[in-house]
Coordinates of C-alpha atoms in Angstrom, one line a residue:
M1 CA 20.2 -15.8 -66.3
D2 CA 18.1 -17.8 -68.8
R3 CA 15.3 -15.6 -70.1
K4 CA 12.8 -18.5 -69.6
S5 CA 13.3 -18.8 -65.9
R6 CA 11.0 -16.9 -63.6
K7 CA 12.5 -17.0 -60.2
L8 CA 10.9 -15.0 -57.5
P9 CA 13.3 -12.2 -56.3
L10 CA 13.9 -12.5 -52.6
G11 CA 15.9 -9.4 -52.1
G12 CA 18.3 -6.9 -53.7
A13 CA 17.4 -4.1 -56.0
G14 CA 14.3 -5.8 -57.4
A15 CA 12.6 -6.2 -54.0
S16 CA 10.9 -3.4 -52.1
S17 CA 11.1 -3.1 -48.4
S18 CA 7.3 -3.5 -48.1
G19 CA 7.4 -6.9 -49.8
A20 CA 5.5 -5.6 -52.9
G21 CA 5.9 -7.9 -55.9
V22 CA 6.4 -10.9 -53.7
Q23 CA 3.8 -13.6 -54.3
T24 CA 2.2 -15.1 -51.3
I25 CA 1.0 -18.7 -51.5
A26 CA -1.9 -19.7 -49.3
P27 CA -0.8 -22.5 -47.0
A28 CA -2.2 -25.9 -47.5
G29 CA -5.6 -26.4 -45.9
S30 CA -6.4 -22.7 -45.7
F31 CA -9.9 -21.5 -46.5
D32 CA -10.3 -20.1 -50.0
L33 CA -13.1 -17.6 -49.8
S34 CA -12.9 -16.7 -53.5
A35 CA -13.3 -20.3 -54.6
L36 CA -16.3 -20.7 -52.2
S37 CA -18.0 -17.6 -53.5
D38 CA -17.4 -18.7 -57.1
A39 CA -18.9 -22.1 -56.3
I40 CA -22.0 -20.5 -54.7
W41 CA -22.4 -18.1 -57.6
H42 CA -22.2 -21.0 -60.2
L43 CA -24.7 -23.0 -58.1
C44 CA -27.1 -20.0 -58.0
C45 CA -26.8 -19.6 -61.8
S46 CA -27.4 -23.3 -62.4
I47 CA -30.2 -24.2 -64.9
R48 CA -30.3 -27.6 -63.3
L49 CA -31.0 -26.0 -59.9
A50 CA -33.8 -24.0 -61.5
L51 CA -35.4 -27.1 -63.0
I52 CA -35.2 -28.9 -59.6
L53 CA -36.8 -26.0 -57.8
I54 CA -39.5 -25.7 -60.4
L55 CA -40.2 -29.5 -60.2
L56 CA -40.4 -29.3 -56.4
I57 CA -42.8 -26.3 -56.6
A58 CA -44.9 -28.1 -59.1
V59 CA -45.0 -31.2 -56.8
A60 CA -46.0 -29.0 -53.9
A61 CA -48.7 -27.3 -55.9
F62 CA -50.0 -30.8 -56.9
V63 CA -50.0 -31.9 -53.2
G64 CA -51.9 -28.6 -52.3
T65 CA -54.4 -29.3 -55.0
L66 CA -54.8 -33.0 -54.2
L67 CA -55.2 -32.7 -50.4
L68 CA -57.8 -30.7 -48.5
Q69 CA -56.4 -27.3 -47.5
A70 CA -57.3 -25.7 -44.1
P71 CA -58.9 -22.3 -44.4
G72 CA -56.7 -19.4 -43.3
G73 CA -57.2 -17.6 -40.1
L74 CA -58.6 -20.5 -38.1
S75 CA -58.2 -20.3 -34.3
A76 CA -56.6 -23.3 -32.6
Q77 CA -60.0 -24.6 -31.6
D78 CA -61.4 -24.3 -35.1
H79 CA -58.3 -25.8 -36.6
A80 CA -58.7 -28.8 -34.2
V81 CA -62.3 -29.1 -35.4
W82 CA -61.1 -28.9 -39.0
L83 CA -58.5 -31.7 -38.4
D84 CA -61.2 -33.9 -36.9
Q85 CA -63.1 -33.5 -40.1
A86 CA -60.0 -34.3 -42.2
R87 CA -59.3 -37.3 -40.0
L88 CA -62.4 -38.9 -41.3
K89 CA -60.8 -38.9 -44.8
Y90 CA -57.1 -39.4 -44.1
G91 CA -57.3 -41.5 -40.9
A92 CA -53.9 -42.2 -39.3
W93 CA -52.1 -40.1 -41.8
T94 CA -53.7 -36.9 -40.6
N95 CA -51.2 -36.0 -37.9
L96 CA -48.2 -36.6 -40.1
L97 CA -49.7 -34.5 -43.0
N98 CA -50.5 -31.7 -40.6
A99 CA -47.0 -31.8 -39.1
L100 CA -45.6 -31.5 -42.6
Q101 CA -47.9 -28.5 -43.3
F102 CA -49.5 -30.4 -46.2
F103 CA -52.9 -29.0 -45.2
E104 CA -51.6 -25.5 -45.7
V105 CA -49.1 -25.9 -48.5
F106 CA -49.2 -22.5 -50.0
S107 CA -48.7 -20.6 -46.7
S108 CA -46.1 -23.1 -45.3
V109 CA -42.6 -22.1 -44.4
W110 CA -41.0 -24.7 -46.8
F111 CA -43.1 -23.6 -49.8
R112 CA -42.1 -19.9 -49.2
G113 CA -38.5 -21.1 -48.9
L114 CA -38.7 -22.8 -52.3
L115 CA -40.1 -19.6 -53.8
V116 CA -37.3 -17.6 -52.3
L117 CA -34.6 -20.0 -53.6
L118 CA -36.2 -19.8 -57.1
M119 CA -36.2 -16.0 -56.9
I120 CA -32.5 -16.1 -56.0
N121 CA -31.8 -18.5 -58.9
V122 CA -33.7 -16.5 -61.5
T123 CA -32.0 -13.3 -60.3
A124 CA -28.6 -14.8 -60.5
C125 CA -29.3 -16.3 -64.0
T126 CA -30.5 -12.9 -65.2
V127 CA -27.5 -11.0 -63.8
N128 CA -25.2 -13.6 -65.2
R129 CA -26.7 -13.4 -68.7
W130 CA -27.1 -9.6 -68.9
P131 CA -23.6 -8.4 -69.9
A132 CA -23.3 -10.8 -72.8
M133 CA -26.8 -10.1 -73.9
W134 CA -26.3 -6.3 -73.8
I135 CA -23.0 -6.6 -75.7
S136 CA -24.8 -8.6 -78.4
I137 CA -27.4 -5.8 -78.7
S138 CA -25.3 -2.7 -78.4
R139 CA -21.9 -3.8 -79.8
P140 CA -22.4 -6.9 -82.0
R141 CA -19.6 -8.6 -83.8
V142 CA -19.5 -7.2 -87.4
R143 CA -16.7 -9.3 -88.8
T144 CA -17.0 -13.1 -89.2
G145 CA -14.8 -15.8 -90.7
D146 CA -15.0 -17.7 -93.9
G147 CA -16.3 -20.8 -92.1
F148 CA -19.5 -19.1 -91.1
F149 CA -20.4 -18.2 -94.7
R150 CA -19.4 -21.5 -96.1
Q151 CA -20.9 -23.8 -93.5
S152 CA -24.1 -21.8 -92.9
A153 CA -27.3 -23.3 -94.4
T154 CA -28.1 -19.9 -95.8
G155 CA -24.6 -19.0 -97.0
T156 CA -24.8 -17.3 -100.4
C157 CA -22.2 -15.8 -102.7
I158 CA -23.2 -13.2 -105.3
D159 CA -21.0 -12.1 -108.2
A160 CA -20.8 -8.3 -108.2
S161 CA -18.6 -7.9 -111.3
G162 CA -18.2 -4.3 -112.3
L163 CA -18.7 -2.8 -108.9
S164 CA -16.1 -1.8 -106.4
M165 CA -16.2 -3.1 -102.9
S166 CA -17.4 0.2 -101.6
E167 CA -20.1 0.5 -104.2
A168 CA -21.4 -3.0 -103.5
A169 CA -21.3 -2.4 -99.8
E170 CA -23.1 0.9 -100.0
S171 CA -25.8 -0.5 -102.2
L172 CA -26.3 -3.5 -99.8
R173 CA -26.4 -1.2 -96.8
S174 CA -29.1 1.0 -98.4
L175 CA -31.2 -2.0 -99.3
L176 CA -31.0 -3.5 -95.8
A177 CA -31.7 -0.1 -94.1
G178 CA -34.8 0.2 -96.3
R179 CA -35.9 -3.2 -94.9
R180 CA -35.7 -1.7 -91.4
F181 CA -32.4 -3.4 -90.5
R182 CA -29.8 -1.7 -88.4
V183 CA -26.6 -1.9 -90.5
L184 CA -23.1 -1.7 -89.1
T185 CA -20.0 -1.7 -91.4
E186 CA -16.4 -2.3 -90.8
R187 CA -13.7 -1.8 -93.4
T188 CA -10.4 -3.7 -93.7
E189 CA -7.8 -3.6 -96.5
R190 CA -9.2 -6.7 -98.2
A191 CA -13.0 -6.4 -97.5
V192 CA -16.0 -4.4 -96.3
H193 CA -17.9 -6.3 -93.6
L194 CA -21.6 -5.6 -92.8
Y195 CA -23.7 -6.7 -89.9
A196 CA -27.5 -6.2 -90.0
D197 CA -30.2 -6.9 -87.5
R198 CA -33.8 -6.1 -86.8
N199 CA -35.8 -6.3 -83.5
R200 CA -32.6 -6.3 -81.5
Y201 CA -34.5 -5.3 -78.4
G202 CA -36.9 -8.2 -78.7
K203 CA -34.3 -10.3 -76.9
L204 CA -35.0 -8.2 -73.8
G205 CA -38.4 -9.9 -73.7
T206 CA -36.8 -12.8 -71.8
F207 CA -35.6 -10.4 -69.1
L208 CA -39.1 -9.0 -68.8
N209 CA -40.4 -12.6 -68.4
H210 CA -37.7 -13.2 -65.7
A211 CA -38.8 -9.9 -64.0
S212 CA -42.4 -11.0 -64.2
L213 CA -41.6 -14.3 -62.5
L214 CA -39.7 -12.5 -59.7
L215 CA -42.6 -10.1 -59.2
L216 CA -45.1 -12.9 -59.3
M217 CA -43.2 -14.9 -56.6
A218 CA -42.6 -11.7 -54.6
G219 CA -46.4 -11.0 -54.7
V220 CA -47.2 -14.5 -53.6
I221 CA -44.8 -14.3 -50.7
I222 CA -45.9 -10.8 -49.6
G223 CA -49.6 -11.9 -49.8
S224 CA -49.0 -15.0 -47.8
V225 CA -46.9 -13.2 -45.1
F226 CA -48.6 -9.9 -44.8
G227 CA -52.1 -10.8 -46.1
F228 CA -54.7 -13.4 -45.2
R229 CA -57.4 -15.5 -46.8
N230 CA -60.2 -17.0 -44.9
T231 CA -62.3 -19.2 -47.2
E232 CA -64.8 -20.3 -44.6
F233 CA -65.9 -17.1 -42.9
V234 CA -69.5 -17.8 -41.8
I235 CA -72.0 -15.5 -40.3
P236 CA -75.5 -16.5 -39.3
E237 CA -78.3 -14.0 -40.1
G238 CA -78.5 -11.3 -37.5
S239 CA -75.0 -12.1 -36.0
V240 CA -71.8 -10.3 -35.9
R241 CA -68.3 -11.8 -36.4
D242 CA -64.9 -10.4 -36.0
V243 CA -62.6 -10.5 -39.0
G244 CA -59.5 -10.8 -36.9
F245 CA -55.9 -10.6 -38.3
G246 CA -55.5 -7.2 -36.5
T247 CA -58.0 -5.5 -38.8
N248 CA -60.3 -4.2 -36.0
L249 CA -63.1 -5.1 -38.4
S250 CA -66.3 -6.9 -37.7
V251 CA -69.1 -7.9 -40.0
K252 CA -72.9 -8.3 -39.5
C253 CA -75.1 -10.2 -41.8
E254 CA -78.4 -8.4 -41.7
S255 CA -80.1 -10.9 -44.0
F256 CA -79.4 -13.6 -46.6
I257 CA -81.7 -14.3 -49.5
D258 CA -81.4 -17.2 -52.0
E259 CA -83.7 -17.3 -55.1
Y260 CA -84.3 -20.0 -57.6
Y261 CA -85.8 -20.3 -61.1
P262 CA -89.1 -22.2 -61.3
D263 CA -87.3 -25.3 -62.7
G264 CA -84.9 -25.4 -59.9
P265 CA -81.5 -23.8 -60.8
P266 CA -80.3 -21.0 -58.5
K267 CA -81.1 -17.5 -59.7
D268 CA -79.4 -15.4 -57.1
Y269 CA -78.1 -15.5 -53.6
R270 CA -77.0 -12.4 -51.8
S271 CA -76.0 -11.1 -48.3
D272 CA -76.8 -7.7 -46.8
L273 CA -73.6 -6.9 -44.9
V274 CA -72.6 -4.2 -42.5
I275 CA -68.9 -3.5 -41.8
Y276 CA -67.8 -2.1 -38.4
E277 CA -64.4 -0.7 -37.6
N278 CA -63.7 -0.4 -33.9
G279 CA -67.4 -0.8 -33.3
A280 CA -68.5 2.0 -35.6
E281 CA -70.4 1.3 -38.8
V282 CA -68.2 2.3 -41.8
K283 CA -69.8 0.6 -44.8
R284 CA -72.8 -1.5 -45.8
Q285 CA -73.4 -3.3 -49.1
T286 CA -75.4 -6.1 -50.7
V287 CA -72.8 -8.8 -51.7
R288 CA -73.4 -11.2 -54.6
V289 CA -71.2 -13.6 -56.5
N290 CA -68.7 -11.5 -58.4
E291 CA -69.8 -8.4 -56.6
P292 CA -67.6 -8.3 -53.5
L293 CA -67.5 -5.7 -50.8
D294 CA -64.1 -3.9 -50.5
Y295 CA -63.0 -1.9 -47.5
K296 CA -59.4 -0.8 -46.9
G297 CA -58.0 -3.6 -49.0
V298 CA -60.1 -6.3 -47.3
R299 CA -62.5 -7.9 -49.8
F300 CA -65.6 -9.9 -48.8
H301 CA -66.7 -12.4 -51.5
Q302 CA -70.0 -14.3 -51.5
A303 CA -69.0 -18.0 -51.5
F304 CA -71.6 -20.3 -50.1
F305 CA -74.5 -20.6 -47.6
G306 CA -76.3 -23.1 -45.4
P307 CA -78.5 -23.6 -42.4
A308 CA -78.0 -22.1 -38.9
A309 CA -79.7 -22.4 -35.6
I310 CA -80.3 -19.7 -33.0
I311 CA -79.3 -21.2 -29.6
E312 CA -79.6 -19.7 -26.1
A313 CA -77.8 -21.1 -23.0
K314 CA -78.4 -20.1 -19.4
D315 CA -77.0 -21.2 -16.1
E316 CA -78.9 -22.3 -13.0
A317 CA -79.5 -18.7 -12.0
G318 CA -81.0 -17.8 -15.3
Q319 CA -77.9 -15.8 -16.4
R320 CA -77.4 -15.9 -20.2
L321 CA -74.1 -17.5 -21.1
F322 CA -74.7 -17.7 -24.9
H323 CA -77.2 -16.3 -27.3
D324 CA -76.3 -16.3 -31.0
G325 CA -76.6 -18.0 -34.3
V326 CA -74.6 -21.2 -34.8
A327 CA -73.7 -21.9 -38.4
L328 CA -74.0 -25.5 -39.3
A329 CA -71.1 -25.1 -41.8
Y330 CA -69.4 -28.5 -41.4
E331 CA -70.6 -32.0 -42.2
S332 CA -70.4 -35.2 -40.1
A333 CA -72.1 -38.4 -41.1
Q334 CA -74.0 -36.5 -43.9
R335 CA -75.4 -34.1 -41.3
P336 CA -74.7 -30.4 -41.0
V337 CA -72.7 -29.6 -37.9
G338 CA -71.6 -26.5 -36.0
S339 CA -70.3 -25.7 -32.6
F340 CA -69.8 -23.0 -30.0
V341 CA -67.9 -22.7 -26.7
I342 CA -69.1 -21.7 -23.2
P343 CA -65.7 -20.6 -21.7
E344 CA -67.2 -20.0 -18.2
R345 CA -67.9 -23.7 -17.9
G346 CA -65.1 -25.1 -20.1
L347 CA -67.7 -26.7 -22.4
M348 CA -67.9 -27.1 -26.2
V349 CA -71.4 -27.6 -27.6
V350 CA -71.8 -29.3 -31.0
V351 CA -75.1 -28.6 -32.8
V352 CA -76.2 -31.2 -35.3
G353 CA -78.9 -30.7 -37.9
P354 CA -81.0 -33.3 -39.8
M355 CA -79.9 -34.9 -43.0
S356 CA -81.0 -33.0 -46.1
G357 CA -83.5 -34.7 -48.5
R358 CA -83.7 -38.1 -46.6
Q359 CA -85.2 -39.6 -43.5
D360 CA -83.0 -39.2 -40.5
S361 CA -83.5 -41.5 -37.5
L362 CA -81.3 -39.4 -35.2
V363 CA -82.4 -35.9 -35.9
G364 CA -86.0 -35.3 -37.1
P365 CA -87.3 -32.4 -39.2
G366 CA -87.4 -29.1 -37.3
E367 CA -85.0 -30.5 -34.6
V368 CA -81.4 -30.0 -33.7
R369 CA -79.3 -32.3 -31.6
L370 CA -77.0 -30.8 -28.9
E371 CA -73.9 -32.7 -27.8
V372 CA -72.0 -31.2 -24.9
Y373 CA -68.3 -32.0 -24.4
Q374 CA -65.6 -31.0 -22.0
E375 CA -63.5 -28.6 -24.0
L376 CA -60.1 -29.9 -22.9
T377 CA -60.6 -33.6 -22.8
Q378 CA -63.2 -33.8 -25.6
T379 CA -65.3 -36.0 -23.4
R380 CA -69.0 -36.0 -24.1
V381 CA -71.0 -35.3 -20.9
A382 CA -74.6 -34.9 -22.3
S383 CA -76.6 -35.0 -25.5
D384 CA -80.3 -34.6 -26.5
N385 CA -82.6 -33.4 -29.3
L386 CA -84.4 -30.1 -29.1
S387 CA -87.4 -29.2 -31.1
L388 CA -88.2 -25.6 -32.2
R389 CA -88.6 -23.3 -29.2
E390 CA -88.0 -26.2 -26.8
S391 CA -85.7 -25.9 -23.7
K392 CA -83.8 -28.7 -22.0
T393 CA -81.2 -29.0 -19.3
L394 CA -77.9 -30.5 -20.3
A395 CA -74.7 -30.5 -18.1
G396 CA -76.4 -28.3 -15.6
L397 CA -77.3 -25.6 -18.2
S398 CA -80.6 -24.7 -19.9
F399 CA -80.5 -24.8 -23.7
T400 CA -83.2 -23.4 -26.0
F401 CA -83.5 -23.9 -29.7
E402 CA -85.2 -20.6 -30.6
R403 CA -85.5 -20.8 -34.4
E404 CA -83.9 -21.8 -37.7
R405 CA -82.0 -19.3 -39.8
Q406 CA -79.5 -19.4 -42.6
F407 CA -75.8 -18.4 -42.6
T408 CA -73.8 -16.7 -45.3
G409 CA -70.4 -18.1 -46.2
L410 CA -67.8 -15.5 -47.3
Q411 CA -64.3 -15.6 -48.5
V412 CA -62.4 -12.8 -46.8
V413 CA -59.2 -11.8 -48.4
R414 CA -56.5 -9.2 -48.0
D415 CA -53.7 -9.5 -50.5
P416 CA -51.1 -6.7 -50.4
G417 CA -49.2 -8.5 -53.1
V418 CA -51.9 -8.4 -55.7
T419 CA -50.6 -5.2 -57.3
L420 CA -47.3 -6.9 -58.0
I421 CA -49.1 -9.9 -59.4
W422 CA -51.0 -7.6 -61.9
I423 CA -47.7 -5.9 -62.9
A424 CA -46.1 -9.3 -63.3
S425 CA -48.9 -10.5 -65.5
A426 CA -48.6 -7.4 -67.7
L427 CA -44.8 -7.8 -68.0
M428 CA -45.2 -11.5 -68.9
V429 CA -47.6 -10.6 -71.7
I430 CA -45.3 -7.9 -73.0
G431 CA -42.3 -10.1 -72.8
L432 CA -44.0 -12.9 -74.7
I433 CA -45.1 -10.5 -77.4
M434 CA -41.5 -9.2 -77.7
V435 CA -40.0 -12.7 -77.9
F436 CA -42.5 -14.3 -80.3
Y437 CA -43.7 -11.4 -82.4
F438 CA -40.5 -9.4 -82.6
P439 CA -37.7 -12.1 -82.9
H440 CA -34.1 -10.9 -83.2
R441 CA -33.1 -11.4 -86.8
R442 CA -29.4 -11.2 -87.8
L443 CA -27.4 -11.5 -91.0
W444 CA -23.8 -10.9 -92.0
A445 CA -22.3 -9.9 -95.3
R446 CA -18.8 -9.3 -96.7
C447 CA -17.8 -7.6 -99.9
Q448 CA -14.4 -8.7 -101.1
P449 CA -12.4 -9.3 -104.3
G450 CA -12.9 -12.8 -105.8
A451 CA -10.2 -15.0 -107.3
D452 CA -10.5 -13.1 -110.6
G453 CA -10.2 -9.8 -108.9
Q454 CA -13.9 -8.9 -109.3
T455 CA -16.1 -8.0 -106.3
E456 CA -18.2 -10.7 -104.8
I457 CA -20.7 -10.5 -101.9
W458 CA -21.0 -13.2 -99.3
M459 CA -24.2 -13.3 -97.2
A460 CA -25.4 -15.6 -94.5
A461 CA -28.1 -15.4 -91.8
I462 CA -29.1 -17.2 -88.6
T463 CA -32.5 -18.7 -89.4
R464 CA -32.6 -21.6 -87.0
R465 CA -36.2 -22.3 -85.9
D466 CA -37.2 -19.1 -87.9
L467 CA -38.7 -20.3 -91.1
P468 CA -40.2 -16.9 -92.0
F469 CA -36.8 -15.2 -91.8
A470 CA -35.3 -18.0 -93.9
R471 CA -37.8 -17.2 -96.6
E472 CA -37.2 -13.5 -96.2
F473 CA -33.5 -14.0 -96.6
Q474 CA -34.0 -15.8 -99.9
F475 CA -36.1 -12.9 -101.2
L476 CA -33.5 -10.5 -99.8
T477 CA -30.6 -12.2 -101.8
N478 CA -32.7 -12.1 -105.0
E479 CA -33.4 -8.4 -104.4
V480 CA -29.7 -7.8 -103.9
R481 CA -29.1 -9.3 -107.4
E482 CA -31.8 -7.2 -108.9
R483 CA -30.7 -4.0 -107.2
L484 CA -27.1 -4.5 -108.3
G485 CA -28.1 -5.4 -111.8
I486 CA -26.2 -8.6 -111.7
G487 CA -26.6 -11.0 -114.6
R488 CA -24.5 -13.9 -113.6
R489 CA -25.2 -15.7 -110.3
V490 CA -22.6 -17.7 -108.5
P491 CA -24.1 -20.9 -107.1
D492 CA -25.1 -20.8 -103.5
V493 CA -22.7 -22.3 -101.0

């Protein structure tokens, strides 16, 4: 049989009874799982995919910055009130933007999905690059061809007449080691090859940066899924509000004080807060800007303040249905607005305060306006103005405006991913320092007989985008000549 033919044995002595050695060919149209997994892997390692994901995340962040974002932790009723306020600005687009979760971009399902996809992409790229990167660090290529020395912009040939290859190589190795280079040598019959590098572990800084990105995104996802952020948590003076989110915490604002300098700028504003857990007091503290209260990972930051009204509502029998402070934390037609619900009657009461710093024809100084709505249909059933300590009957209920107070506005945050974010920040800084302050610098050298039989040293380095190393390499080649006591210099190649 012709030696070039490769026919598959179908039987006889060359074939086993089990069919070993017989190649099986997948039938046409069969599913190739290996090809599919390779395609998925190459997609996950794609730099183009990474750029697309980063662009989409940047666009999403821009949208989240451009559009108003709903505070976290709003009840369905409060969210509906917030949407009504947003509708004044975005009009007919409000419902569409809300359906697309554009009012809660950073906690939306699709934004978390983009982060997860980017995490998968970064992980795949890192795993894909690691073997080659580690080989270049631990087992670099020592020998290189003539083309590298002759075509390199730094290629230099030094005449080492009078020295053997071994003597020239040892002198060069000693010089490079004294310059804190790691030097590897490899001998062949015709030459001694040297490889030298410095800061080889600086290349790992890119992996620290990748790890920091993964931890950063993981921290953001963990914080958005298992944490919460309520940027509009308001408590009138003397009132108690539940934090919610399964914390079993409630907060009382005992007092709020705002102070100003004689010429008008704010001097200080602070809230005296009491924290209750399951109804029992567990902590109290005066909270200022940049002086938050922290309890079991839940932080209370002083954010803003405004007017509040103490309202009492009674039914026909004189039974009290509501008695609390109402924070006028929203704004409608340049007036401060707040609301509360009387669930026994299915009513929502909107409290409107007077305009600040200007004459108001609807609500006078020292007054509030009550507007009573059916909670389900949002139909207004009654409205009237109340002066201080005045009582009026609206929708069959007696309402009293007892006094004016202030409310404190807090930002309440629990972020279990913040530790990961701090670790990620530290890794990012360390990685950048390793990459930019400890760049991996490499050079190759070869000691070999020249055309006249005398030893010559070829040297070249990778100095692309590394001007300091290019200068150092020139100094290094001059130092080699001085060290070897070479009088005649072969022109640089």
